[in-house]
Structure formats: structure tokens, C-alpha cells
Coordinates of C-alpha atoms (C1' of nucleotides) in Angstrom, one line a residue:
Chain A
X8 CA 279.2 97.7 -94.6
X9 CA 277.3 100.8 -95.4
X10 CA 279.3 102.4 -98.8
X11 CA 279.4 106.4 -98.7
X12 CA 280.3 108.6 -101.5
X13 CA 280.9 112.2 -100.9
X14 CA 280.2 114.6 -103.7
X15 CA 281.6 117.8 -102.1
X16 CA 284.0 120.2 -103.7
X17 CA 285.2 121.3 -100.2
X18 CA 288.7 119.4 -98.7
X19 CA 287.3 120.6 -95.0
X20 CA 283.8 119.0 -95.5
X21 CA 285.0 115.9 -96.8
X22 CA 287.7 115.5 -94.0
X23 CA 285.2 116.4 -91.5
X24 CA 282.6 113.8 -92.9
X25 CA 285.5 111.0 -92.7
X26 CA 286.1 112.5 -89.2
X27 CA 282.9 112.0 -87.9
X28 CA 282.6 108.7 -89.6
X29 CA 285.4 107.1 -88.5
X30 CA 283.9 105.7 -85.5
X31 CA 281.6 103.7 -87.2
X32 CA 282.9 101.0 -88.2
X33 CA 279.7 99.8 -90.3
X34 CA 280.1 102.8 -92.5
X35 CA 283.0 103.4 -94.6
X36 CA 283.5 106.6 -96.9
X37 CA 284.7 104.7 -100.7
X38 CA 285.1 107.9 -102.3
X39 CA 285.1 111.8 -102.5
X40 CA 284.3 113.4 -105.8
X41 CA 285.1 116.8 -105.7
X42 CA 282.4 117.2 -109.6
X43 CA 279.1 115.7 -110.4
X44 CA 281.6 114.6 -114.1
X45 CA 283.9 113.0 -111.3
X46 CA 280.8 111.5 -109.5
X47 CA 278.8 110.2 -112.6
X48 CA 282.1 108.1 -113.8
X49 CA 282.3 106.8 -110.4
X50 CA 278.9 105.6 -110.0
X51 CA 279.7 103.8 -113.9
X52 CA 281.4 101.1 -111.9
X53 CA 280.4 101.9 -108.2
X54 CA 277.0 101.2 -106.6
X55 CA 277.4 103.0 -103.1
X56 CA 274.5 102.7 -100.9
X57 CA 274.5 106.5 -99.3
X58 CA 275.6 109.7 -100.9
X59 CA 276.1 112.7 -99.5
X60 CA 275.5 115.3 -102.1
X61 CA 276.7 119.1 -101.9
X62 CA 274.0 121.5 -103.7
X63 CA 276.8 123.5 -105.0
X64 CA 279.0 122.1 -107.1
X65 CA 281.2 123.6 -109.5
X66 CA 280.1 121.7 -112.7
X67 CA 275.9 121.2 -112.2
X68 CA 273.2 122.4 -109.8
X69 CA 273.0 119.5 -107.1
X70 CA 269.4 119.2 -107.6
X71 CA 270.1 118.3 -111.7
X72 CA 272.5 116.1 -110.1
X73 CA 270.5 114.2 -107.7
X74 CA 268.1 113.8 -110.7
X75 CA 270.8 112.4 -112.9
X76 CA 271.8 110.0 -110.1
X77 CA 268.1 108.7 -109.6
X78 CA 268.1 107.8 -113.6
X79 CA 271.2 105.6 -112.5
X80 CA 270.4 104.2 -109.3
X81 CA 266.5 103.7 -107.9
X82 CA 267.8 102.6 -104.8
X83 CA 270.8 104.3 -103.5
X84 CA 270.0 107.0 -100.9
X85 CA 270.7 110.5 -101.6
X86 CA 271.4 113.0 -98.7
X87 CA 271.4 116.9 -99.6
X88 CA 274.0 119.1 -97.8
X89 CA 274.1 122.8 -98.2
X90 CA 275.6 125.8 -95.8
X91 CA 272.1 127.6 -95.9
X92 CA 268.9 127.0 -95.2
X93 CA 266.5 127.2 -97.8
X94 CA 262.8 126.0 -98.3
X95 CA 263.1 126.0 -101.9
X96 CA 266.2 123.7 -101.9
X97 CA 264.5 120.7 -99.7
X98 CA 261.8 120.6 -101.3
X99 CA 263.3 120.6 -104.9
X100 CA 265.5 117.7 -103.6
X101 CA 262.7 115.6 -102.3
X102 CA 261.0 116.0 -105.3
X103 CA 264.1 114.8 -107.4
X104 CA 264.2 111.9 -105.5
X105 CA 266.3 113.0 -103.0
X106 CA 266.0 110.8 -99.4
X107 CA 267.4 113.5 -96.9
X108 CA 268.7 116.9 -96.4
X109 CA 271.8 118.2 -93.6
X110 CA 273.5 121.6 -93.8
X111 CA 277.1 122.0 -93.2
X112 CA 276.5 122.4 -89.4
X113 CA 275.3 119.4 -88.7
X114 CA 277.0 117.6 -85.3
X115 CA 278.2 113.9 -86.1
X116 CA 275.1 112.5 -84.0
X117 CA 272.9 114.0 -86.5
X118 CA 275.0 112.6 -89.1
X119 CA 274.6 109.4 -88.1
X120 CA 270.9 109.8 -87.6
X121 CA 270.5 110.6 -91.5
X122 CA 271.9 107.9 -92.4
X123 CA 269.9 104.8 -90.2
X124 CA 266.9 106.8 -90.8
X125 CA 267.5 106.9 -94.9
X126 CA 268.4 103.1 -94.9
X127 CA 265.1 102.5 -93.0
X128 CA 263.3 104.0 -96.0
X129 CA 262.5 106.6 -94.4
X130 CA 263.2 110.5 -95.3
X131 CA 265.2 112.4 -93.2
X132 CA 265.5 116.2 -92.8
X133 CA 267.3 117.7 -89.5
X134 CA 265.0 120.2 -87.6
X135 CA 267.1 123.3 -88.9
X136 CA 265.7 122.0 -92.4
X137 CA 262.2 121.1 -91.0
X138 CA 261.7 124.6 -89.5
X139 CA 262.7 126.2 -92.4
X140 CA 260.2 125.0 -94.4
X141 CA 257.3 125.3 -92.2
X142 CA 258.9 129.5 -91.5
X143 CA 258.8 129.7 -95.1
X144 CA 255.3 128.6 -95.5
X145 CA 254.2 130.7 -92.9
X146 CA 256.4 133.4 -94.2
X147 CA 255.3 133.6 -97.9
X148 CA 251.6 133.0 -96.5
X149 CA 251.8 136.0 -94.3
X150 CA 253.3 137.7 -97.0
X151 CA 250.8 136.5 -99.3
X152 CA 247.8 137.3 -97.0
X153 CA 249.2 140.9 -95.8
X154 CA 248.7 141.6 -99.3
X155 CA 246.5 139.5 -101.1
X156 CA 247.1 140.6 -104.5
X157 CA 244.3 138.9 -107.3
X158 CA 245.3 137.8 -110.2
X159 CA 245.5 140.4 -112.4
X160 CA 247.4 142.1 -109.8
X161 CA 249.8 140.2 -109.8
X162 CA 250.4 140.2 -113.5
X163 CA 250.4 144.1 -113.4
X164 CA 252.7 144.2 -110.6
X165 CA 255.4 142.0 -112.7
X166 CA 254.8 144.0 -116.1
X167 CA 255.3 147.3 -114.0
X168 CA 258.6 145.8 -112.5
X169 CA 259.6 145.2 -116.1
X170 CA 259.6 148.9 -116.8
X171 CA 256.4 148.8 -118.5
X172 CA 254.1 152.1 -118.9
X173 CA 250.4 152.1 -118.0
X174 CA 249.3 151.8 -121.8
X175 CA 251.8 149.5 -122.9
X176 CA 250.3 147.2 -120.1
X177 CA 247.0 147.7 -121.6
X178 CA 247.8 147.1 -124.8
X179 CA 249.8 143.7 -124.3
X180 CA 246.8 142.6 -122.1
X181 CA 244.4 143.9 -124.7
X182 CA 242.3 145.9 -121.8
X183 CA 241.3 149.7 -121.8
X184 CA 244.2 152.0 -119.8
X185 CA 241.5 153.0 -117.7
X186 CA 241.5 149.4 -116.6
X187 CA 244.8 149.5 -115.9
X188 CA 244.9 152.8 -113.9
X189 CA 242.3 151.2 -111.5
X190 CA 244.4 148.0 -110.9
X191 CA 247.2 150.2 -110.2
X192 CA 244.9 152.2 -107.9
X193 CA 244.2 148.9 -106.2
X194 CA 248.0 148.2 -106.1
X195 CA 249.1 151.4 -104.6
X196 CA 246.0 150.8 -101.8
X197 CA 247.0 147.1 -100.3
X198 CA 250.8 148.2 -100.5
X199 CA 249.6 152.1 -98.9
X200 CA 252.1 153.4 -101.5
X201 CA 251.2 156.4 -103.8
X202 CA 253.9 156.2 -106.3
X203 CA 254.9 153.0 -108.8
X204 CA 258.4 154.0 -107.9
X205 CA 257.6 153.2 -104.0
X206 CA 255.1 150.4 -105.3
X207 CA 258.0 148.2 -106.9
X208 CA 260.1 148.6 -103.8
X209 CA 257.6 147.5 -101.4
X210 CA 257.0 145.0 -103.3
X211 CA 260.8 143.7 -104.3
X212 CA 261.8 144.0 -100.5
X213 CA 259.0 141.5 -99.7
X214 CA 259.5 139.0 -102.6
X215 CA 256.8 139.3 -104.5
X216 CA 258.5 140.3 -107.8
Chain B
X7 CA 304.6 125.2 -81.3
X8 CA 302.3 127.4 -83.1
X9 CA 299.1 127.4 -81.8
X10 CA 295.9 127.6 -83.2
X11 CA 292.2 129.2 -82.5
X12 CA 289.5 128.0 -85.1
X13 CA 286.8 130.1 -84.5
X14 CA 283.8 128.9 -86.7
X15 CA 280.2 127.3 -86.0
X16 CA 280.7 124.4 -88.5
X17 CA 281.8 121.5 -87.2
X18 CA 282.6 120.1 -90.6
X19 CA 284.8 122.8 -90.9
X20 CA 286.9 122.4 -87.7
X21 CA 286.9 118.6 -87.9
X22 CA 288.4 119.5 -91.0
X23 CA 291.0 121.8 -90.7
X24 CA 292.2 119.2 -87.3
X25 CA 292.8 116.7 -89.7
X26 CA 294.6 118.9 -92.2
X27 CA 296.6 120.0 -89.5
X28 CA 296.9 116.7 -87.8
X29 CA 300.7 116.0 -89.5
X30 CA 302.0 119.4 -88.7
X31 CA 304.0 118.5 -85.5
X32 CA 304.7 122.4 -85.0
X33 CA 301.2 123.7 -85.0
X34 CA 298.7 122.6 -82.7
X35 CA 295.0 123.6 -82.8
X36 CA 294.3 125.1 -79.0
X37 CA 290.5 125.2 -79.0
X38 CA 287.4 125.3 -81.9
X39 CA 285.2 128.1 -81.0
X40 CA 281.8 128.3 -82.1
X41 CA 280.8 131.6 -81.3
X42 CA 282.2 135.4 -81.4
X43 CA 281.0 135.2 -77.3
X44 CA 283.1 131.7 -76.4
X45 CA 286.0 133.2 -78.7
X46 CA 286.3 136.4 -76.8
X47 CA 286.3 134.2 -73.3
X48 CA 288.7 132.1 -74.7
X49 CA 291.4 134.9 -75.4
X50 CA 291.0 136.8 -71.8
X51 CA 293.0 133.8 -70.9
X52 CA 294.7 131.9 -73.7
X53 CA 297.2 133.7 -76.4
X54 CA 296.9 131.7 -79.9
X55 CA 299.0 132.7 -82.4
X56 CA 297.3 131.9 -85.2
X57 CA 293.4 132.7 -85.4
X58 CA 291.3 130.8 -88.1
X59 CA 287.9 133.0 -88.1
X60 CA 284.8 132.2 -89.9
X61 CA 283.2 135.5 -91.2
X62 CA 279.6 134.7 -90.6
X63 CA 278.8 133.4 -87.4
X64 CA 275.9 133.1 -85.0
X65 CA 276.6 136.3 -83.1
X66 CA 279.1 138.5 -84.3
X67 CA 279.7 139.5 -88.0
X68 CA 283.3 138.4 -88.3
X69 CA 284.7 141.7 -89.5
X70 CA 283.3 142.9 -86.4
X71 CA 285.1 140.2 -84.4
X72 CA 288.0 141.0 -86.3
X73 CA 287.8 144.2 -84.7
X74 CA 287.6 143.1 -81.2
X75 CA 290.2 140.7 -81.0
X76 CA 292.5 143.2 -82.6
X77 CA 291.8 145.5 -79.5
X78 CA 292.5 142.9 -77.3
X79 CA 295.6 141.6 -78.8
X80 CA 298.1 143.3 -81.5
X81 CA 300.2 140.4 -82.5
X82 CA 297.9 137.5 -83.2
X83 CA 297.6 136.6 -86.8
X84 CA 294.3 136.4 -88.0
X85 CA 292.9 134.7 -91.0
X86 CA 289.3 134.7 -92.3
X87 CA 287.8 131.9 -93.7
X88 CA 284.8 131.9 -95.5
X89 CA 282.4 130.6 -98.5
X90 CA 282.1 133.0 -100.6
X91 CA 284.4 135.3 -102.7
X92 CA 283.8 139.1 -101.9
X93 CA 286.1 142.0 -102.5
X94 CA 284.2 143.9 -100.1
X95 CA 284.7 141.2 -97.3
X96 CA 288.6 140.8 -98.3
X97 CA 289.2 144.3 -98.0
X98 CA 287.2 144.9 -94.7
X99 CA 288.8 142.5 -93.2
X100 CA 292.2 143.3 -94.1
X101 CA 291.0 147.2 -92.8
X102 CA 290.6 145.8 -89.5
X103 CA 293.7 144.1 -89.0
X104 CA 293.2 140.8 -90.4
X105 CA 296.6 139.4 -92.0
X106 CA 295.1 136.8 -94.3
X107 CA 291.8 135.1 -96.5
X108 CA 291.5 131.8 -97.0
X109 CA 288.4 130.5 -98.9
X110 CA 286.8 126.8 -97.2
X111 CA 287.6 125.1 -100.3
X112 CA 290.7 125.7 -99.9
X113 CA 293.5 122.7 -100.0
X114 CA 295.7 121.5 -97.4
X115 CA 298.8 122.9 -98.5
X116 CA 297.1 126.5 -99.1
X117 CA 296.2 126.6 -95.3
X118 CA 299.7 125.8 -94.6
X119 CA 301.1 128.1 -96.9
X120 CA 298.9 130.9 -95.6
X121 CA 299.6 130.0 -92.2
X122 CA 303.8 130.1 -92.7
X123 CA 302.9 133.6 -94.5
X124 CA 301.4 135.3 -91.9
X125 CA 303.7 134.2 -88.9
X126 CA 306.2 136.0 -90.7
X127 CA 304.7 139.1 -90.5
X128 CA 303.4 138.8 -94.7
X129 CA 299.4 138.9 -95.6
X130 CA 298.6 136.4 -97.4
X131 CA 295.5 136.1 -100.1
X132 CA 294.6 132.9 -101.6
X133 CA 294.7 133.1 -105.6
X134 CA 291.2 133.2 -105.6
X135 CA 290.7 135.8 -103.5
X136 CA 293.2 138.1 -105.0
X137 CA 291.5 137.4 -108.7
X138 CA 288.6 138.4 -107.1
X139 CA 289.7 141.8 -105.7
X140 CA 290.9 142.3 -109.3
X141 CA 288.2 141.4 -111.0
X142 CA 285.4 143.4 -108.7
X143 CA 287.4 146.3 -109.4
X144 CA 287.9 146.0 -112.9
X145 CA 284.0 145.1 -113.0
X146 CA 283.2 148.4 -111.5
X147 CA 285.7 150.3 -113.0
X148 CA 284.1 149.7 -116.3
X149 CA 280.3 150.3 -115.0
X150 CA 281.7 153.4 -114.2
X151 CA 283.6 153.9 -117.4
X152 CA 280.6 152.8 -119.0
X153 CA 278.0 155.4 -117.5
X154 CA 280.1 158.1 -116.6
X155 CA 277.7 159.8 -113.8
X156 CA 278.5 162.8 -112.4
X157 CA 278.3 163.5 -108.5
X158 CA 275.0 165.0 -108.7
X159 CA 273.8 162.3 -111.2
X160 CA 274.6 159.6 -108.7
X161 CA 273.1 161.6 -105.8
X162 CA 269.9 162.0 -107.7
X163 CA 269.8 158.6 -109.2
X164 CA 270.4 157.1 -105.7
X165 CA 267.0 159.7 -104.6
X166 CA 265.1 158.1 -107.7
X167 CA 266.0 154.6 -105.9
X168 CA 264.3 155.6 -102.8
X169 CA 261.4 156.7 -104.2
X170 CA 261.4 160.1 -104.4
X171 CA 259.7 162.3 -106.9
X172 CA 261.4 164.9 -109.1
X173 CA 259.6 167.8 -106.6
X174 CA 260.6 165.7 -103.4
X175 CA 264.5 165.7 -104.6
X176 CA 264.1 169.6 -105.5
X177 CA 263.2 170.2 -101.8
X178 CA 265.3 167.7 -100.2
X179 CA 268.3 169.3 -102.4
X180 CA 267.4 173.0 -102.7
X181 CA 267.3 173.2 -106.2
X182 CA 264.3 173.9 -108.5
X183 CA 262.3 171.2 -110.1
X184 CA 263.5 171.6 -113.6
X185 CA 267.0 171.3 -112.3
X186 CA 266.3 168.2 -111.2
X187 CA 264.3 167.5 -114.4
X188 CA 267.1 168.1 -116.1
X189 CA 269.7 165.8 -114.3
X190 CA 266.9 163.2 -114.9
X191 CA 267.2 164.1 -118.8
X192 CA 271.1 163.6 -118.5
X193 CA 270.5 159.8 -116.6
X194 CA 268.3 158.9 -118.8
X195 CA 270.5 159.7 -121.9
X196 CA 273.4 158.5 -120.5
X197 CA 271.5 155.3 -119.3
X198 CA 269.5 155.2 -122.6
X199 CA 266.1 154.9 -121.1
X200 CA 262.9 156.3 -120.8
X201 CA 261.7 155.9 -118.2
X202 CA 262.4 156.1 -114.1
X203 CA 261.4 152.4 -113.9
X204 CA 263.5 151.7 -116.8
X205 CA 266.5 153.8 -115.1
X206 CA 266.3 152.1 -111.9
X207 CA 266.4 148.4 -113.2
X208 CA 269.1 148.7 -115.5
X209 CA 271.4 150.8 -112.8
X210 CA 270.4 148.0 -109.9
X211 CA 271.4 145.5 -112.8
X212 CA 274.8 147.1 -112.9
X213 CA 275.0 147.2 -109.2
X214 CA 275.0 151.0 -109.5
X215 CA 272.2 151.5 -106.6
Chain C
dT2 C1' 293.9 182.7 -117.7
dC3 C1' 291.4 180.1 -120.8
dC4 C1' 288.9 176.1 -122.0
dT5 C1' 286.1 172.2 -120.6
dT6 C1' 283.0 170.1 -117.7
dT7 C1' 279.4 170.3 -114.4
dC8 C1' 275.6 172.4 -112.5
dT9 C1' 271.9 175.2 -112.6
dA10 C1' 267.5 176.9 -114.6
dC11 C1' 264.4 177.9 -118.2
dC12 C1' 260.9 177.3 -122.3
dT13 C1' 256.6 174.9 -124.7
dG14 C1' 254.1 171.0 -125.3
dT15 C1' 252.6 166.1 -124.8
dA16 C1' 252.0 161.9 -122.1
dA17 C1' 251.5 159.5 -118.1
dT18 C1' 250.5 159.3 -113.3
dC19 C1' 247.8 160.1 -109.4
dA20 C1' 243.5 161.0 -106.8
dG21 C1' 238.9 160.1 -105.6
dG22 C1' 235.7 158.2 -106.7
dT23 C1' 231.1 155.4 -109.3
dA24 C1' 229.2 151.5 -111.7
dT25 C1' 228.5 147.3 -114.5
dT26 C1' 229.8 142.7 -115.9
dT27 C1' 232.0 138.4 -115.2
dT28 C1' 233.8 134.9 -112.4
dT29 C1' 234.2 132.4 -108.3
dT30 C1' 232.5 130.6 -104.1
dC31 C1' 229.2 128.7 -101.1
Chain D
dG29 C1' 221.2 130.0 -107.7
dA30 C1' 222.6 133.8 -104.9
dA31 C1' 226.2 136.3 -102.9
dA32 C1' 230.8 137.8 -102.9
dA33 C1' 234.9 138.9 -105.2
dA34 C1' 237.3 140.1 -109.1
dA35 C1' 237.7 142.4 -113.3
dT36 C1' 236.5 145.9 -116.2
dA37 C1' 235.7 150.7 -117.5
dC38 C1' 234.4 155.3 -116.8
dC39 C1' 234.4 160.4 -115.0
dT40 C1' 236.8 165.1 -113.7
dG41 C1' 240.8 167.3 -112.3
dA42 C1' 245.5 168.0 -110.7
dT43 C1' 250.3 166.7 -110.6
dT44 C1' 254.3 164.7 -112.4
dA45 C1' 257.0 162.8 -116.0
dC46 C1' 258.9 163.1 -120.4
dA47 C1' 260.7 165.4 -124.7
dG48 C1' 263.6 168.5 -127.1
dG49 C1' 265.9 171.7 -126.6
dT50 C1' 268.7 176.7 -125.0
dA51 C1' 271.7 179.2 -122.0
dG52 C1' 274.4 181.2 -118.3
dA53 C1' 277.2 180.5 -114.0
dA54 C1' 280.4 177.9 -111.3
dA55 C1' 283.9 174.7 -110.8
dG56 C1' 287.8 172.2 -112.3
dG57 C1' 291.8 171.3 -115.1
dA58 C1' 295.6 172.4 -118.1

DNA sequence: TCCTTTCTACCTGTAATCAGGTATTTTTTC
DNA sequence: GAAAAAATACCTGATTACAGGTAGAAAGGA
């Protein structure tokens, strides 16, 4: 009998988890914890051997929680859920220790499919989550090589975000203004800005600050 | 028998509310619809009472939905449902003829509640949702108490924020420069900056731009 | 109708930005 | 070790921003 523990602090996805599980009758849902508190004193005394773990909960970050629960348990498998997409939230999971990732719109097929797959050992991530990463990739590296800021760039792009003046940039990064005034020049010619003001927004609405 | 049209892409969600709804012997959910497009083909021959709808959807912004199914019928009730907490979501929806807001985390007995409310002919909030409306506007009041701009002040703030130059604003507003310099004196005072860049993060901070 | 607020415009002077480059040194890559 | 890229710094000149004000007209409120 395959033990699941929900850590979700939404009634409609826990009812539509037991919903979709009910079928099964090698998989049994032992508990719902609406908190990672709630979830850590259930795990004191219960050794489930799948959780399904919300990234949002109202008491810690999912990801400090899956982190926490890996301290705890080596072997139970941990399955991220989350309504959106994001790169940067599957692979901070995986790195915690985390065996899988579903979002909320997952059909109970797929469900199911997490689950053997994660028992096998094996890592599971549904195709919304695996195109998302590879998009993102390609995203930031199109991004990234529209632009192709160099190092120092970079730095004087995020000091200019932060409101700083040409020579207070030069003198926190001990170099002459002129110096400065050229790497701005640089700036303003890979972005095809002529203004700071136009700089920063280019560069906010693509992420890079 | 008061029936029921979920319209929402998650099947969590649906599963969910079915099974919170499972006991109530006078309501009966009609059909789960996963899209603004199967929603709308639904309705030209089926008359819910009672419409559940999920704000964000795969294509249709639910406000806008909100706005089509109000066309085609006068009397339904119709609820959003969604994740988040926004004023500015509450209040459009209730601007387009929506009778209710119910956030997903919502309990059982809230749905219910909400549901009873609107049949007879109330709106109904959720707590949360109401705090929320009080609190965005009490947030904003007191930017705006705080800062104090004038009409002109926002206009040319909101011209700094696009990137325009102090000559730029002059023409696009028919005054002379030093007008406009002097505006920017009065933001910057009243903002206690100085600089643009300065001015322009700490008014995005406040959500003023 | 008067007072207050907002808007408009001006002044001198300094600092920073912007443009359009050139050129040398250092670091990185092959 | 050589070539390429990055970093550094410089030049003249023009434009814009910034500072610290003053002052009158128009609009709004009591």
C-alpha cells in the first residue's frame, strides 16, 4: 500500500487528489496537512512513502520545505505541485532533493504516472514542466545572446538600476569616470538606447536587472 | 435543483468543488468546462444557475468571459474563483456583472454559503477578499497621502517612466522646458531624490507608475 | 471676493550625460 | 604564443540634468 501525504493548503486540491486517487486501490492518501508546522509533526510519527508537496504554503517556501523533509527522510519521495510554470522552481526542487514536479492541472493519468515513475527511482517531471525548462533556457540564452553584455557591463548596468550616478559608479569600482562613460556608451549601443532612463527599461522588461 | 457550471481548466479544482458539493442534494454540478470557447457552447443550449468561473483561463481572460455570458444571459449568478487576492480583479469583476469572489482555498461551507448568497439576489465576498479591497485601498490611499502629487506631477512622472527627456515632455505637452524642469524640482522634493533614476525606483516601489 | 494651491516660466551656475570617436593595456581564448 | 575580446582611459563639444531659488497667472475653494 503506497502511503500519500498531501501538504496543500487548498480544500479543492486535496479533494481532487483523493478524487483521482480513489481508484487505486494500492495508493491510499493518510493525510492532508494544510502547513509545513502541521506536516513536520506528522512526519515525527509518520513515514509516508509519497508526498505531494504545494510550493506555496502559508508557513515556509516549499522548496525550504522539501529540504527540511529530506533531513528527515532520505527515502520518501517528494513530488512538487505548483499552479505555474516556472524553470526556477523545478530546478530548485530537484536540487533539494525533490523526486518530481506536477502543476495543479495535471489529469489523474498523469498523476498516476508520477507516482510509479518516482517509486521506480526514477525522476518525474510532466512535459508542461519539461518544456518549461528547456523555453527558459532557450529564453534567457536568446536573451543573453541578443545582448551579450561582458562583465563589467553587467555590473554597470545593476549599479545604474540602483540609481547610481556615472562618478559614484567610478568611484565604488575605483576606475576613472571616463571609463565609465565608455561602458555606458557600450550599454546604450547593444540595447540601441540613447538615454539611461530608456537603458534601464529595456533592460528591466527583458530581465536582466 | 440548482444547477451548477464550473468553468475552470484545473481538474484538481473541479474534482474538487464535485466532491464539496457531492452532499448538497439541491445543487447539482451540470458540466466542468475547461475553456471560455466550450463554456460559451455550453450556454447556447443549457441554462445553469449558478456559474463557478476561473479568472485565468487558456483563452479568455475571465473578466472578459464575465462579460460575455452576461450578454447572453441576465439572471445567472456568477462567481469567480481564483488564486490570488486582487482588488483590481474583485472590483472588475463585480463591474461586469459578476455576483460573487470566492478564493480556491476556500472551505466547503464558504462555497455553500456564497452559493445560498447569490441565489438570493445578495453579492457575496469571501472575508478575504473583502479585507483585501480594504486594505489595497487603504494602501494607496496613504501612497497618495504620502506623496501628494499634483495632476501635472503624475502626468510628468508617468512621461519620466517612459523615458522621455525633460525637452521631449516640453514638446509633447506644449510647455517650455523650464516648466517642466521645474515640475521635476517639485517630484523630486516631494519624493526626496535626486535624481530621475532615483525618482523612478522609489515611485515603481510604491506602485505609483 | 479673497485666499490658497497649482501651474507656468524665468534666472545663474554647476554637474552629469550624451555623442563620436581613438588608442593602449590586460585578459581570455584558441 | 598569437589573436581576439574585454577593459580601461582619453579627447572635444553639445545637450540635458540638477540646484536654488523668484515671481506672476490661472484655477479652485471657502
Amino acid at each position: 500500500m503506497v502511503k500519500i501525504l498531501i501538504i496543500d493548503d487548498h480544500p479543492l486540491v486535496c479533494d481532487g487528489i483523493k478524487t483521482m486517487l480513489k481508484d487505486e486501490s494500492s495508493m491510499k492518501v493518510v493525510n492532508a496537512s494544510k502547513t509545513a508546522t502541521e506536516a513536520l509533526f506528522f512526519l515525527t510519527t509518520n513515514q509516508p512513502d509519497i508526498i505531494l508537496l504545494d510550493i506555496s504554503l502559508p508557513d515556509m517556501n516549499g522548496l525550504e520545505l522539501c529540504e527540511k523533509i529530506r533531513t528527515i527522510s532520505k527515502t520518501v519521495k517528494i513530488i512538487g505541485l505548483t499552479s505555474t510554470n516556472e524553470a526556477g522552481i523545478i530546478t530548485g526542487l530537484l536540487q533539494r532533493g525533490g523526486n518530481g514536479y506536477l502543476l495543479k492541472n495535471m489529469e489523474r493519468n498523469e498523476l498516476i504516472e508520477a507516482i510509479h515513475t518516482v517509486l521506480k527511482e526514477k525522476v518525474f517531471l510532466s512535459r508542461a514542466a519539461n518544456d518549461k525548462i528547456l523555453e527558459q533556457f532557450q529564453s534567457r540564452t536568446a536573451a543573453e545572446e541578443t545582448y551579450l553584455l561582458t562583465r563589467r557591463e553587467k555590473e554597470i548596468l545593476q549599479l545604474l538600476a540602483n540609481g547610481l550616478t556615472g562618478p559614484q559608479i567610478s568611484e565604488k569600482l575605483f576606475l576613472s569616470p571616463l571609463t565609465v562613460e565608455t561602458h555606458r556608451k557600450n550599454l546604450f549601443k547593444k540595447f540601441k538606447v540613447h538615454s539611461i532612463q530608456l537603458l534601464l527599461k529595456v533592460a528591466r522588461d527583458s530581465s536582466l536587472i
